[in-house]
Amino acid sequence: MTMTALSLQGQDLLTLGDLSSGQIMALLDAATTLEGRQSDVLQGQTIGLLFRKPSTRTRVSFEVAARQLGAGTIYMTEDQMQLSRGETVGDTARVLSRYLQALVVRTGPHDEIEELAAAAGIPVLNALTDHYHPCQVLADLKTIREVKGTLNGITIAYIGDGNNMLQEWIQAAAQLGLTLRAATPPGYGPQQDVLDLPHVKKHPPILLTDPAAAVAGADVVITDTWISMGQADSEGKRAAFAGFTVDQALMAKAHPEAIFLHCLPAHRGEEVTDEVLMGPQSRVFDEAENRLHVQKAVLWAILAA
Ligand code: CP
Ligand code: NVA
């Protein structure tokens, strides 16, 4: 199999902001090359998945990706680990590094995954933190490139909460030079530490509070849940998001060939209508499938290339 020259040998993947545009594009190329292919390139390796939050797509797609490259996996939840009895994140990372070749981690605070990565002697891959979701945005980028043929000149509109998805998109757009317009209700924008990153300051998102202004003429419309995992579900927050539902009327303001993306799980009738989610512009299930392909590329680049 001919692969684009790319090695992230032994590196962590905590956010796409840590990768160059060339590395991101090479991962997308590798994901396309690896699609539908099996290999024994990771035979004898074991990848741990340490998840402190639920998951459908990330867990299953990482486990299948590892198997398609010949690796074994171990799925660990907090309640099964001594973490639940107070063992530190650092000690957990040090011990798991003696058994495993990589650790895929889903947790809350981003500084926890940074602490874990600093203590681990093996690559740590971010499977979602409260701050970032790099593997998801890689899948989004692959989906957009498949439909549009290119990422050059593409305008992305993100509507909704200033959460891990928007913040990862801010990192990716800065690295790739994409136009990102984000509409969030006042008080629910992205966190200042993300906006203050030097590469983001050089290529900042366009931050708005009007969904129609964000969507106008856009090539891609993206939303995500209003209440992320670990956040308090409050009527006050839902009320603040009135007018931020992606519906047909909002999609009609985008480019006529615009596509709709959502990382899923979706909350129909809240951030998106059933009509848009299941409609002709939606690519959400291709996007979910692409999680498998990009994660194969990530594992290959970090562990095999
Ligand atoms: N999009 C995503 O990360 O889904 P899961 O929470 O099911 O992994
Ligand atoms: N923002 C969502 C993404 C889920 C994949 C959350 O953190 O719950």
PDB file of C-alpha atoms and ligand atoms in Angstrom:
ATOM      1  CA  MET A   1       0.000   0.000   0.000  1.00  0.00           C
ATOM      2  CA  THR A   2       1.445   3.421  -0.945  1.00  0.00           C
ATOM      3  CA  MET A   3       1.055   5.934   1.851  1.00  0.00           C
ATOM      4  CA  THR A   4       1.705   9.660   1.882  1.00  0.00           C
ATOM      5  CA  ALA A   5       4.991  10.314   3.691  1.00  0.00           C
ATOM      6  CA  LEU A   6       3.928  11.031   7.241  1.00  0.00           C
ATOM      7  CA  SER A   7       5.234   9.996  10.597  1.00  0.00           C
ATOM      8  CA  LEU A   8       3.995  11.160  13.971  1.00  0.00           C
ATOM      9  CA  GLN A   9       5.989   8.318  15.548  1.00  0.00           C
ATOM     10  CA  GLY A  10       5.596   8.332  19.324  1.00  0.00           C
ATOM     11  CA  GLN A  11       3.746  11.686  19.427  1.00  0.00           C
ATOM     12  CA  ASP A  12       0.668  12.559  21.482  1.00  0.00           C
ATOM     13  CA  LEU A  13      -2.446  13.890  19.761  1.00  0.00           C
ATOM     14  CA  LEU A  14      -4.178  16.257  22.171  1.00  0.00           C
ATOM     15  CA  THR A  15      -5.478  18.836  19.651  1.00  0.00           C
ATOM     16  CA  LEU A  16      -5.029  19.519  15.929  1.00  0.00           C
ATOM     17  CA  GLY A  17      -3.403  22.787  16.993  1.00  0.00           C
ATOM     18  CA  ASP A  18      -0.294  20.706  17.726  1.00  0.00           C
ATOM     19  CA  LEU A  19      -0.076  19.554  14.078  1.00  0.00           C
ATOM     20  CA  SER A  20       1.003  21.528  11.013  1.00  0.00           C
ATOM     21  CA  SER A  21      -1.341  21.958   8.054  1.00  0.00           C
ATOM     22  CA  GLY A  22       0.858  19.500   6.119  1.00  0.00           C
ATOM     23  CA  GLN A  23       0.520  16.869   8.845  1.00  0.00           C
ATOM     24  CA  ILE A  24      -3.261  17.318   9.013  1.00  0.00           C
ATOM     25  CA  MET A  25      -3.598  16.998   5.217  1.00  0.00           C
ATOM     26  CA  ALA A  26      -1.307  13.945   5.177  1.00  0.00           C
ATOM     27  CA  LEU A  27      -3.488  12.296   7.853  1.00  0.00           C
ATOM     28  CA  LEU A  28      -6.553  12.905   5.668  1.00  0.00           C
ATOM     29  CA  ASP A  29      -4.727  11.358   2.685  1.00  0.00           C
ATOM     30  CA  ALA A  30      -3.669   8.365   4.779  1.00  0.00           C
ATOM     31  CA  ALA A  31      -7.251   7.938   6.027  1.00  0.00           C
ATOM     32  CA  THR A  32      -8.446   7.723   2.427  1.00  0.00           C
ATOM     33  CA  THR A  33      -5.710   5.232   1.518  1.00  0.00           C
ATOM     34  CA  LEU A  34      -6.476   3.034   4.537  1.00  0.00           C
ATOM     35  CA  GLU A  35     -10.250   3.100   3.995  1.00  0.00           C
ATOM     36  CA  GLY A  36     -11.568  -0.448   3.643  1.00  0.00           C
ATOM     37  CA  ARG A  37      -8.077  -1.958   4.064  1.00  0.00           C
ATOM     38  CA  GLN A  38      -6.757  -4.314   6.703  1.00  0.00           C
ATOM     39  CA  SER A  39      -3.143  -4.738   7.734  1.00  0.00           C
ATOM     40  CA  ASP A  40      -1.067  -6.476  10.381  1.00  0.00           C
ATOM     41  CA  VAL A  41       1.227  -3.486  10.783  1.00  0.00           C
ATOM     42  CA  LEU A  42       0.360  -3.141  14.516  1.00  0.00           C
ATOM     43  CA  GLN A  43       0.429  -6.866  15.256  1.00  0.00           C
ATOM     44  CA  GLY A  44       1.541  -7.561  18.832  1.00  0.00           C
ATOM     45  CA  GLN A  45       0.641  -4.042  20.006  1.00  0.00           C
ATOM     46  CA  THR A  46      -2.099  -3.283  22.547  1.00  0.00           C
ATOM     47  CA  ILE A  47      -3.958   0.015  22.686  1.00  0.00           C
ATOM     48  CA  GLY A  48      -5.735   1.045  25.884  1.00  0.00           C
ATOM     49  CA  LEU A  49      -8.915   3.100  25.886  1.00  0.00           C
ATOM     50  CA  LEU A  50      -9.461   4.905  29.180  1.00  0.00           C
ATOM     51  CA  PHE A  51     -12.895   6.528  29.132  1.00  0.00           C
ATOM     52  CA  ARG A  52     -14.290   8.633  31.981  1.00  0.00           C
ATOM     53  CA  LYS A  53     -17.391   9.562  29.934  1.00  0.00           C
ATOM     54  CA  PRO A  54     -19.753   7.452  27.778  1.00  0.00           C
ATOM     55  CA  SER A  55     -19.100   6.926  24.065  1.00  0.00           C
ATOM     56  CA  THR A  56     -20.636   5.122  21.114  1.00  0.00           C
ATOM     57  CA  ARG A  57     -18.689   6.299  18.042  1.00  0.00           C
ATOM     58  CA  THR A  58     -15.252   7.048  19.490  1.00  0.00           C
ATOM     59  CA  ARG A  59     -14.909   3.838  21.463  1.00  0.00           C
ATOM     60  CA  VAL A  60     -16.173   1.492  18.756  1.00  0.00           C
ATOM     61  CA  SER A  61     -14.382   3.203  15.859  1.00  0.00           C
ATOM     62  CA  PHE A  62     -11.043   3.224  17.743  1.00  0.00           C
ATOM     63  CA  GLU A  63     -11.417  -0.457  18.679  1.00  0.00           C
ATOM     64  CA  VAL A  64     -12.280  -1.431  15.099  1.00  0.00           C
ATOM     65  CA  ALA A  65      -9.488   0.783  13.699  1.00  0.00           C
ATOM     66  CA  ALA A  66      -6.952  -0.922  15.972  1.00  0.00           C
ATOM     67  CA  ARG A  67      -8.170  -4.399  14.991  1.00  0.00           C
ATOM     68  CA  GLN A  68      -8.060  -3.558  11.282  1.00  0.00           C
ATOM     69  CA  LEU A  69      -4.364  -2.742  11.766  1.00  0.00           C
ATOM     70  CA  GLY A  70      -3.684  -5.911  13.755  1.00  0.00           C
ATOM     71  CA  ALA A  71      -3.595  -4.434  17.290  1.00  0.00           C
ATOM     72  CA  GLY A  72      -5.499  -5.559  20.361  1.00  0.00           C
ATOM     73  CA  THR A  73      -7.456  -3.165  22.614  1.00  0.00           C
ATOM     74  CA  ILE A  74      -8.475  -2.921  26.259  1.00  0.00           C
ATOM     75  CA  TYR A  75     -11.432  -0.685  27.179  1.00  0.00           C
ATOM     76  CA  MET A  76     -11.287   0.740  30.701  1.00  0.00           C
ATOM     77  CA  THR A  77     -13.883   2.835  32.490  1.00  0.00           C
ATOM     78  CA  GLU A  78     -13.242   4.833  35.621  1.00  0.00           C
ATOM     79  CA  ASP A  79     -15.409   2.639  37.869  1.00  0.00           C
ATOM     80  CA  GLN A  80     -13.305  -0.425  36.976  1.00  0.00           C
ATOM     81  CA  MET A  81     -10.030   1.322  37.755  1.00  0.00           C
ATOM     82  CA  GLN A  82      -8.223   2.285  40.955  1.00  0.00           C
ATOM     83  CA  LEU A  83      -8.689   5.864  39.723  1.00  0.00           C
ATOM     84  CA  SER A  84     -12.143   5.578  41.321  1.00  0.00           C
ATOM     85  CA  ARG A  85     -10.414   4.936  44.684  1.00  0.00           C
ATOM     86  CA  GLY A  86      -8.044   7.854  44.398  1.00  0.00           C
ATOM     87  CA  GLU A  87      -5.038   6.469  42.478  1.00  0.00           C
ATOM     88  CA  THR A  88      -3.538   9.463  40.713  1.00  0.00           C
ATOM     89  CA  VAL A  89      -3.758  10.098  36.999  1.00  0.00           C
ATOM     90  CA  GLY A  90       0.046  10.225  36.874  1.00  0.00           C
ATOM     91  CA  ASP A  91       0.543   6.840  38.543  1.00  0.00           C
ATOM     92  CA  THR A  92      -2.162   5.326  36.337  1.00  0.00           C
ATOM     93  CA  ALA A  93      -0.343   6.635  33.246  1.00  0.00           C
ATOM     94  CA  ARG A  94       3.053   5.374  34.464  1.00  0.00           C
ATOM     95  CA  VAL A  95       1.714   1.874  35.103  1.00  0.00           C
ATOM     96  CA  LEU A  96      -0.354   1.568  31.916  1.00  0.00           C
ATOM     97  CA  SER A  97       2.718   2.675  29.927  1.00  0.00           C
ATOM     98  CA  ARG A  98       4.462  -0.529  31.046  1.00  0.00           C
ATOM     99  CA  TYR A  99       1.780  -2.686  29.374  1.00  0.00           C
ATOM    100  CA  LEU A 100       0.404  -0.729  26.432  1.00  0.00           C
ATOM    101  CA  GLN A 101       1.752   0.923  23.261  1.00  0.00           C
ATOM    102  CA  ALA A 102      -0.756   3.835  23.233  1.00  0.00           C
ATOM    103  CA  LEU A 103      -3.530   5.208  25.402  1.00  0.00           C
ATOM    104  CA  VAL A 104      -6.725   6.744  24.025  1.00  0.00           C
ATOM    105  CA  VAL A 105      -8.303   8.933  26.698  1.00  0.00           C
ATOM    106  CA  ARG A 106     -11.746  10.520  27.149  1.00  0.00           C
ATOM    107  CA  THR A 107     -12.008  12.766  30.176  1.00  0.00           C
ATOM    108  CA  GLY A 108     -13.242  16.165  31.397  1.00  0.00           C
ATOM    109  CA  PRO A 109     -10.605  18.767  32.222  1.00  0.00           C
ATOM    110  CA  HIS A 110      -8.044  19.179  29.462  1.00  0.00           C
ATOM    111  CA  ASP A 111      -5.265  19.644  32.015  1.00  0.00           C
ATOM    112  CA  GLU A 112      -5.949  16.087  33.184  1.00  0.00           C
ATOM    113  CA  ILE A 113      -5.091  14.632  29.763  1.00  0.00           C
ATOM    114  CA  GLU A 114      -2.034  16.918  29.647  1.00  0.00           C
ATOM    115  CA  GLU A 115      -0.953  15.591  33.062  1.00  0.00           C
ATOM    116  CA  LEU A 116      -1.561  12.044  31.908  1.00  0.00           C
ATOM    117  CA  ALA A 117       0.419  12.588  28.699  1.00  0.00           C
ATOM    118  CA  ALA A 118       3.295  14.162  30.622  1.00  0.00           C
ATOM    119  CA  ALA A 119       3.523  11.132  32.931  1.00  0.00           C
ATOM    120  CA  ALA A 120       2.952   8.483  30.256  1.00  0.00           C
ATOM    121  CA  GLY A 121       5.846   6.915  28.411  1.00  0.00           C
ATOM    122  CA  ILE A 122       3.579   6.087  25.467  1.00  0.00           C
ATOM    123  CA  PRO A 123       1.559   8.264  23.054  1.00  0.00           C
ATOM    124  CA  VAL A 124      -1.699   9.647  24.454  1.00  0.00           C
ATOM    125  CA  LEU A 125      -4.551  10.351  22.039  1.00  0.00           C
ATOM    126  CA  ASN A 126      -7.412  12.666  22.934  1.00  0.00           C
ATOM    127  CA  ALA A 127     -10.788  10.948  22.532  1.00  0.00           C
ATOM    128  CA  LEU A 128     -12.540  14.135  23.818  1.00  0.00           C
ATOM    129  CA  THR A 129     -11.985  16.494  26.686  1.00  0.00           C
ATOM    130  CA  ASP A 130     -14.091  19.447  27.789  1.00  0.00           C
ATOM    131  CA  HIS A 131     -11.743  21.563  25.642  1.00  0.00           C
ATOM    132  CA  TYR A 132     -11.031  19.643  22.434  1.00  0.00           C
ATOM    133  CA  HIS A 133     -12.062  16.745  20.150  1.00  0.00           C
ATOM    134  CA  PRO A 134      -9.330  16.346  17.497  1.00  0.00           C
ATOM    135  CA  CYS A 135     -10.327  12.967  16.034  1.00  0.00           C
ATOM    136  CA  GLN A 136     -13.864  14.238  15.425  1.00  0.00           C
ATOM    137  CA  VAL A 137     -12.706  17.326  13.549  1.00  0.00           C
ATOM    138  CA  LEU A 138     -10.326  15.183  11.448  1.00  0.00           C
ATOM    139  CA  ALA A 139     -13.390  13.141  10.432  1.00  0.00           C
ATOM    140  CA  ASP A 140     -15.310  16.351   9.698  1.00  0.00           C
ATOM    141  CA  LEU A 141     -12.462  17.616   7.501  1.00  0.00           C
ATOM    142  CA  LYS A 142     -12.319  14.322   5.588  1.00  0.00           C
ATOM    143  CA  THR A 143     -16.089  14.449   5.039  1.00  0.00           C
ATOM    144  CA  ILE A 144     -15.952  18.019   3.739  1.00  0.00           C
ATOM    145  CA  ARG A 145     -13.046  17.246   1.389  1.00  0.00           C
ATOM    146  CA  GLU A 146     -14.876  14.208  -0.007  1.00  0.00           C
ATOM    147  CA  VAL A 147     -17.987  16.227  -0.826  1.00  0.00           C
ATOM    148  CA  LYS A 148     -16.374  19.498  -1.925  1.00  0.00           C
ATOM    149  CA  GLY A 149     -13.220  18.014  -3.488  1.00  0.00           C
ATOM    150  CA  THR A 150     -11.021  20.464  -1.580  1.00  0.00           C
ATOM    151  CA  LEU A 151     -10.711  22.383   1.671  1.00  0.00           C
ATOM    152  CA  ASN A 152      -9.366  25.462  -0.112  1.00  0.00           C
ATOM    153  CA  GLY A 153     -11.668  28.459   0.123  1.00  0.00           C
ATOM    154  CA  ILE A 154     -14.295  26.628   2.179  1.00  0.00           C
ATOM    155  CA  THR A 155     -16.372  28.650   4.671  1.00  0.00           C
ATOM    156  CA  ILE A 156     -17.534  26.823   7.779  1.00  0.00           C
ATOM    157  CA  ALA A 157     -20.435  28.063   9.945  1.00  0.00           C
ATOM    158  CA  TYR A 158     -20.668  26.678  13.479  1.00  0.00           C
ATOM    159  CA  ILE A 159     -23.939  27.371  15.315  1.00  0.00           C
ATOM    160  CA  GLY A 160     -24.470  26.714  19.005  1.00  0.00           C
ATOM    161  CA  ASP A 161     -22.435  26.172  22.139  1.00  0.00           C
ATOM    162  CA  GLY A 162     -18.826  27.354  22.442  1.00  0.00           C
ATOM    163  CA  ASN A 163     -17.742  23.875  23.489  1.00  0.00           C
ATOM    164  CA  ASN A 164     -15.038  21.297  22.686  1.00  0.00           C
ATOM    165  CA  MET A 165     -16.258  20.965  19.081  1.00  0.00           C
ATOM    166  CA  LEU A 166     -16.121  24.692  18.350  1.00  0.00           C
ATOM    167  CA  GLN A 167     -12.775  25.010  20.124  1.00  0.00           C
ATOM    168  CA  GLU A 168     -11.271  22.145  18.110  1.00  0.00           C
ATOM    169  CA  TRP A 169     -12.644  23.694  14.951  1.00  0.00           C
ATOM    170  CA  ILE A 170     -10.975  26.996  15.923  1.00  0.00           C
ATOM    171  CA  GLN A 171      -7.642  25.147  16.207  1.00  0.00           C
ATOM    172  CA  ALA A 172      -8.119  23.329  12.882  1.00  0.00           C
ATOM    173  CA  ALA A 173      -9.264  26.432  11.000  1.00  0.00           C
ATOM    174  CA  ALA A 174      -6.253  28.378  12.273  1.00  0.00           C
ATOM    175  CA  GLN A 175      -3.809  25.659  11.166  1.00  0.00           C
ATOM    176  CA  LEU A 176      -5.449  25.160   7.755  1.00  0.00           C
ATOM    177  CA  GLY A 177      -6.336  28.803   7.055  1.00  0.00           C
ATOM    178  CA  LEU A 178     -10.075  28.081   6.758  1.00  0.00           C
ATOM    179  CA  THR A 179     -12.771  30.699   7.254  1.00  0.00           C
ATOM    180  CA  LEU A 180     -14.725  29.805  10.401  1.00  0.00           C
ATOM    181  CA  ARG A 181     -17.763  31.838  11.447  1.00  0.00           C
ATOM    182  CA  ALA A 182     -19.217  30.874  14.810  1.00  0.00           C
ATOM    183  CA  ALA A 183     -22.552  32.046  16.184  1.00  0.00           C
ATOM    184  CA  THR A 184     -22.990  31.437  19.911  1.00  0.00           C
ATOM    185  CA  PRO A 185     -25.437  33.057  22.356  1.00  0.00           C
ATOM    186  CA  PRO A 186     -23.879  35.872  24.414  1.00  0.00           C
ATOM    187  CA  GLY A 187     -21.943  34.329  27.296  1.00  0.00           C
ATOM    188  CA  TYR A 188     -21.588  30.920  25.575  1.00  0.00           C
ATOM    189  CA  GLY A 189     -18.643  31.619  23.282  1.00  0.00           C
ATOM    190  CA  PRO A 190     -15.319  29.779  23.158  1.00  0.00           C
ATOM    191  CA  GLN A 191     -12.910  30.118  26.070  1.00  0.00           C
ATOM    192  CA  GLN A 192     -10.396  32.929  26.046  1.00  0.00           C
ATOM    193  CA  ASP A 193      -7.364  30.634  26.433  1.00  0.00           C
ATOM    194  CA  VAL A 194      -8.156  29.106  23.025  1.00  0.00           C
ATOM    195  CA  LEU A 195      -8.586  32.525  21.389  1.00  0.00           C
ATOM    196  CA  ASP A 196      -5.298  33.664  22.945  1.00  0.00           C
ATOM    197  CA  LEU A 197      -3.206  30.890  21.346  1.00  0.00           C
ATOM    198  CA  PRO A 198      -0.638  32.550  19.031  1.00  0.00           C
ATOM    199  CA  HIS A 199      -1.675  30.640  15.878  1.00  0.00           C
ATOM    200  CA  VAL A 200      -5.356  31.367  16.604  1.00  0.00           C
ATOM    201  CA  LYS A 201      -4.587  35.064  17.078  1.00  0.00           C
ATOM    202  CA  LYS A 202      -2.934  35.017  13.637  1.00  0.00           C
ATOM    203  CA  HIS A 203      -5.980  33.398  12.019  1.00  0.00           C
ATOM    204  CA  PRO A 204      -8.928  33.985  14.369  1.00  0.00           C
ATOM    205  CA  PRO A 205     -12.508  32.761  13.912  1.00  0.00           C
ATOM    206  CA  ILE A 206     -15.227  35.313  13.142  1.00  0.00           C
ATOM    207  CA  LEU A 207     -17.272  35.348  16.357  1.00  0.00           C
ATOM    208  CA  LEU A 208     -20.935  36.342  16.046  1.00  0.00           C
ATOM    209  CA  THR A 209     -24.181  36.054  17.985  1.00  0.00           C
ATOM    210  CA  ASP A 210     -26.518  35.903  14.949  1.00  0.00           C
ATOM    211  CA  PRO A 211     -26.904  32.405  13.406  1.00  0.00           C
ATOM    212  CA  ALA A 212     -28.188  33.867  10.101  1.00  0.00           C
ATOM    213  CA  ALA A 213     -25.080  36.047   9.722  1.00  0.00           C
ATOM    214  CA  ALA A 214     -22.820  33.057  10.416  1.00  0.00           C
ATOM    215  CA  VAL A 215     -24.591  30.792   7.931  1.00  0.00           C
ATOM    216  CA  ALA A 216     -24.952  33.309   5.057  1.00  0.00           C
ATOM    217  CA  GLY A 217     -23.440  31.667   1.960  1.00  0.00           C
ATOM    218  CA  ALA A 218     -21.478  29.097   4.011  1.00  0.00           C
ATOM    219  CA  ASP A 219     -20.357  25.797   2.463  1.00  0.00           C
ATOM    220  CA  VAL A 220     -20.688  23.786   5.661  1.00  0.00           C
ATOM    221  CA  VAL A 221     -23.079  24.223   8.615  1.00  0.00           C
ATOM    222  CA  ILE A 222     -22.114  22.506  11.858  1.00  0.00           C
ATOM    223  CA  THR A 223     -23.789  22.285  15.226  1.00  0.00           C
ATOM    224  CA  ASP A 224     -23.462  20.233  18.416  1.00  0.00           C
ATOM    225  CA  THR A 225     -25.418  19.566  21.580  1.00  0.00           C
ATOM    226  CA  TRP A 226     -26.282  22.540  23.801  1.00  0.00           C
ATOM    227  CA  ILE A 227     -25.529  20.518  26.946  1.00  0.00           C
ATOM    228  CA  SER A 228     -22.240  18.629  26.723  1.00  0.00           C
ATOM    229  CA  MET A 229     -21.326  15.630  28.874  1.00  0.00           C
ATOM    230  CA  GLY A 230     -20.484  16.748  32.384  1.00  0.00           C
ATOM    231  CA  GLN A 231     -22.396  20.067  32.050  1.00  0.00           C
ATOM    232  CA  ALA A 232     -25.405  20.855  34.209  1.00  0.00           C
ATOM    233  CA  ASP A 233     -28.652  20.570  32.240  1.00  0.00           C
ATOM    234  CA  SER A 234     -30.461  23.827  32.914  1.00  0.00           C
ATOM    235  CA  GLU A 235     -33.579  25.444  31.526  1.00  0.00           C
ATOM    236  CA  GLY A 236     -31.709  28.727  31.683  1.00  0.00           C
ATOM    237  CA  LYS A 237     -29.107  27.484  29.243  1.00  0.00           C
ATOM    238  CA  ARG A 238     -31.728  26.047  26.892  1.00  0.00           C
ATOM    239  CA  ALA A 239     -33.578  29.395  26.960  1.00  0.00           C
ATOM    240  CA  ALA A 240     -30.384  31.210  25.965  1.00  0.00           C
ATOM    241  CA  PHE A 241     -30.188  29.000  22.854  1.00  0.00           C
ATOM    242  CA  ALA A 242     -33.655  29.921  21.547  1.00  0.00           C
ATOM    243  CA  GLY A 243     -33.177  30.821  17.862  1.00  0.00           C
ATOM    244  CA  PHE A 244     -30.027  28.690  17.531  1.00  0.00           C
ATOM    245  CA  THR A 245     -31.741  25.526  16.221  1.00  0.00           C
ATOM    246  CA  VAL A 246     -30.423  24.552  12.776  1.00  0.00           C
ATOM    247  CA  ASP A 247     -33.637  24.192  10.781  1.00  0.00           C
ATOM    248  CA  GLN A 248     -34.532  24.305   7.084  1.00  0.00           C
ATOM    249  CA  ALA A 249     -35.020  28.089   7.193  1.00  0.00           C
ATOM    250  CA  LEU A 250     -31.468  28.549   8.510  1.00  0.00           C
ATOM    251  CA  MET A 251     -29.990  26.014   6.056  1.00  0.00           C
ATOM    252  CA  ALA A 252     -31.682  27.928   3.215  1.00  0.00           C
ATOM    253  CA  LYS A 253     -29.441  30.928   3.994  1.00  0.00           C
ATOM    254  CA  ALA A 254     -26.286  28.862   3.373  1.00  0.00           C
ATOM    255  CA  HIS A 255     -24.805  28.124  -0.071  1.00  0.00           C
ATOM    256  CA  PRO A 256     -27.341  26.043  -2.081  1.00  0.00           C
ATOM    257  CA  GLU A 257     -24.878  23.122  -2.072  1.00  0.00           C
ATOM    258  CA  ALA A 258     -23.999  23.473   1.612  1.00  0.00           C
ATOM    259  CA  ILE A 259     -23.718  20.341   3.720  1.00  0.00           C
ATOM    260  CA  PHE A 260     -24.760  19.828   7.336  1.00  0.00           C
ATOM    261  CA  LEU A 261     -22.490  18.114   9.889  1.00  0.00           C
ATOM    262  CA  HIS A 262     -23.011  17.087  13.526  1.00  0.00           C
ATOM    263  CA  CYS A 263     -20.591  14.967  15.562  1.00  0.00           C
ATOM    264  CA  LEU A 264     -23.560  13.147  17.156  1.00  0.00           C
ATOM    265  CA  PRO A 265     -25.274  12.230  19.399  1.00  0.00           C
ATOM    266  CA  ALA A 266     -27.981  14.663  18.234  1.00  0.00           C
ATOM    267  CA  HIS A 267     -30.875  16.065  20.213  1.00  0.00           C
ATOM    268  CA  ARG A 268     -33.603  16.438  17.630  1.00  0.00           C
ATOM    269  CA  GLY A 269     -35.705  19.545  18.121  1.00  0.00           C
ATOM    270  CA  GLU A 270     -32.968  21.268  20.134  1.00  0.00           C
ATOM    271  CA  GLU A 271     -29.769  22.096  18.227  1.00  0.00           C
ATOM    272  CA  VAL A 272     -31.103  20.601  14.963  1.00  0.00           C
ATOM    273  CA  THR A 273     -34.436  19.578  13.497  1.00  0.00           C
ATOM    274  CA  ASP A 274     -35.098  16.008  12.389  1.00  0.00           C
ATOM    275  CA  GLU A 275     -35.754  17.405   8.891  1.00  0.00           C
ATOM    276  CA  VAL A 276     -32.202  18.805   8.583  1.00  0.00           C
ATOM    277  CA  LEU A 277     -30.482  15.889  10.337  1.00  0.00           C
ATOM    278  CA  MET A 278     -32.138  13.346   8.029  1.00  0.00           C
ATOM    279  CA  GLY A 279     -32.398  15.674   5.008  1.00  0.00           C
ATOM    280  CA  PRO A 280     -30.519  15.703   1.674  1.00  0.00           C
ATOM    281  CA  GLN A 281     -27.846  18.154   2.854  1.00  0.00           C
ATOM    282  CA  SER A 282     -26.918  16.082   5.901  1.00  0.00           C
ATOM    283  CA  ARG A 283     -23.690  14.048   5.804  1.00  0.00           C
ATOM    284  CA  VAL A 284     -23.721  13.075   9.476  1.00  0.00           C
ATOM    285  CA  PHE A 285     -23.503   9.308   8.949  1.00  0.00           C
ATOM    286  CA  ASP A 286     -20.608   9.618   6.455  1.00  0.00           C
ATOM    287  CA  GLU A 287     -19.007  11.851   9.079  1.00  0.00           C
ATOM    288  CA  ALA A 288     -19.504   9.146  11.734  1.00  0.00           C
ATOM    289  CA  GLU A 289     -18.036   6.502   9.381  1.00  0.00           C
ATOM    290  CA  ASN A 290     -15.016   8.707   8.767  1.00  0.00           C
ATOM    291  CA  ARG A 291     -14.148   8.460  12.480  1.00  0.00           C
ATOM    292  CA  LEU A 292     -12.989   4.894  11.724  1.00  0.00           C
ATOM    293  CA  HIS A 293     -10.886   5.878   8.711  1.00  0.00           C
ATOM    294  CA  VAL A 294      -9.136   8.881  10.318  1.00  0.00           C
ATOM    295  CA  GLN A 295      -8.396   6.999  13.523  1.00  0.00           C
ATOM    296  CA  LYS A 296      -6.778   4.207  11.515  1.00  0.00           C
ATOM    297  CA  ALA A 297      -4.578   6.880   9.953  1.00  0.00           C
ATOM    298  CA  VAL A 298      -3.762   8.383  13.352  1.00  0.00           C
ATOM    299  CA  LEU A 299      -2.823   4.998  14.856  1.00  0.00           C
ATOM    300  CA  TRP A 300      -0.775   4.136  11.794  1.00  0.00           C
ATOM    301  CA  ALA A 301       1.074   7.496  11.830  1.00  0.00           C
ATOM    302  CA  ILE A 302       1.811   7.389  15.570  1.00  0.00           C
ATOM    303  CA  LEU A 303       2.570   3.678  16.001  1.00  0.00           C
ATOM    304  CA  ALA A 304       3.655   2.296  12.648  1.00  0.00           C
ATOM    305  CA  ALA A 305       5.028   4.947  10.292  1.00  0.00           C
TER     306      ALA A 305
HETATM  307  N1   CP B   1     -19.014  12.093  18.243  1.00  0.00           N
HETATM  308  C1   CP B   1     -18.606  11.362  19.292  1.00  0.00           C
HETATM  309  O1   CP B   1     -17.504  11.546  19.827  1.00  0.00           O
HETATM  310  O2   CP B   1     -19.493  10.405  19.684  1.00  0.00           O
HETATM  311  P1   CP B   1     -19.373   9.461  20.955  1.00  0.00           P
HETATM  312  O3   CP B   1     -19.592  10.299  22.179  1.00  0.00           O
HETATM  313  O4   CP B   1     -20.460   8.451  20.745  1.00  0.00           O
HETATM  314  O5   CP B   1     -18.019   8.833  20.977  1.00  0.00           O
HETATM  315  N1  NVA B   2     -19.843  18.489  22.912  1.00  0.00           N
HETATM  316  C1  NVA B   2     -20.234  17.103  23.104  1.00  0.00           C
HETATM  317  C2  NVA B   2     -19.582  16.237  22.092  1.00  0.00           C
HETATM  318  C3  NVA B   2     -19.980  14.785  22.180  1.00  0.00           C
HETATM  319  C4  NVA B   2     -19.269  13.928  21.192  1.00  0.00           C
HETATM  320  C5  NVA B   2     -19.895  16.663  24.522  1.00  0.00           C
HETATM  321  O1  NVA B   2     -18.799  16.991  24.993  1.00  0.00           O
HETATM  322  O2  NVA B   2     -20.720  16.004  25.149  1.00  0.00           O
END
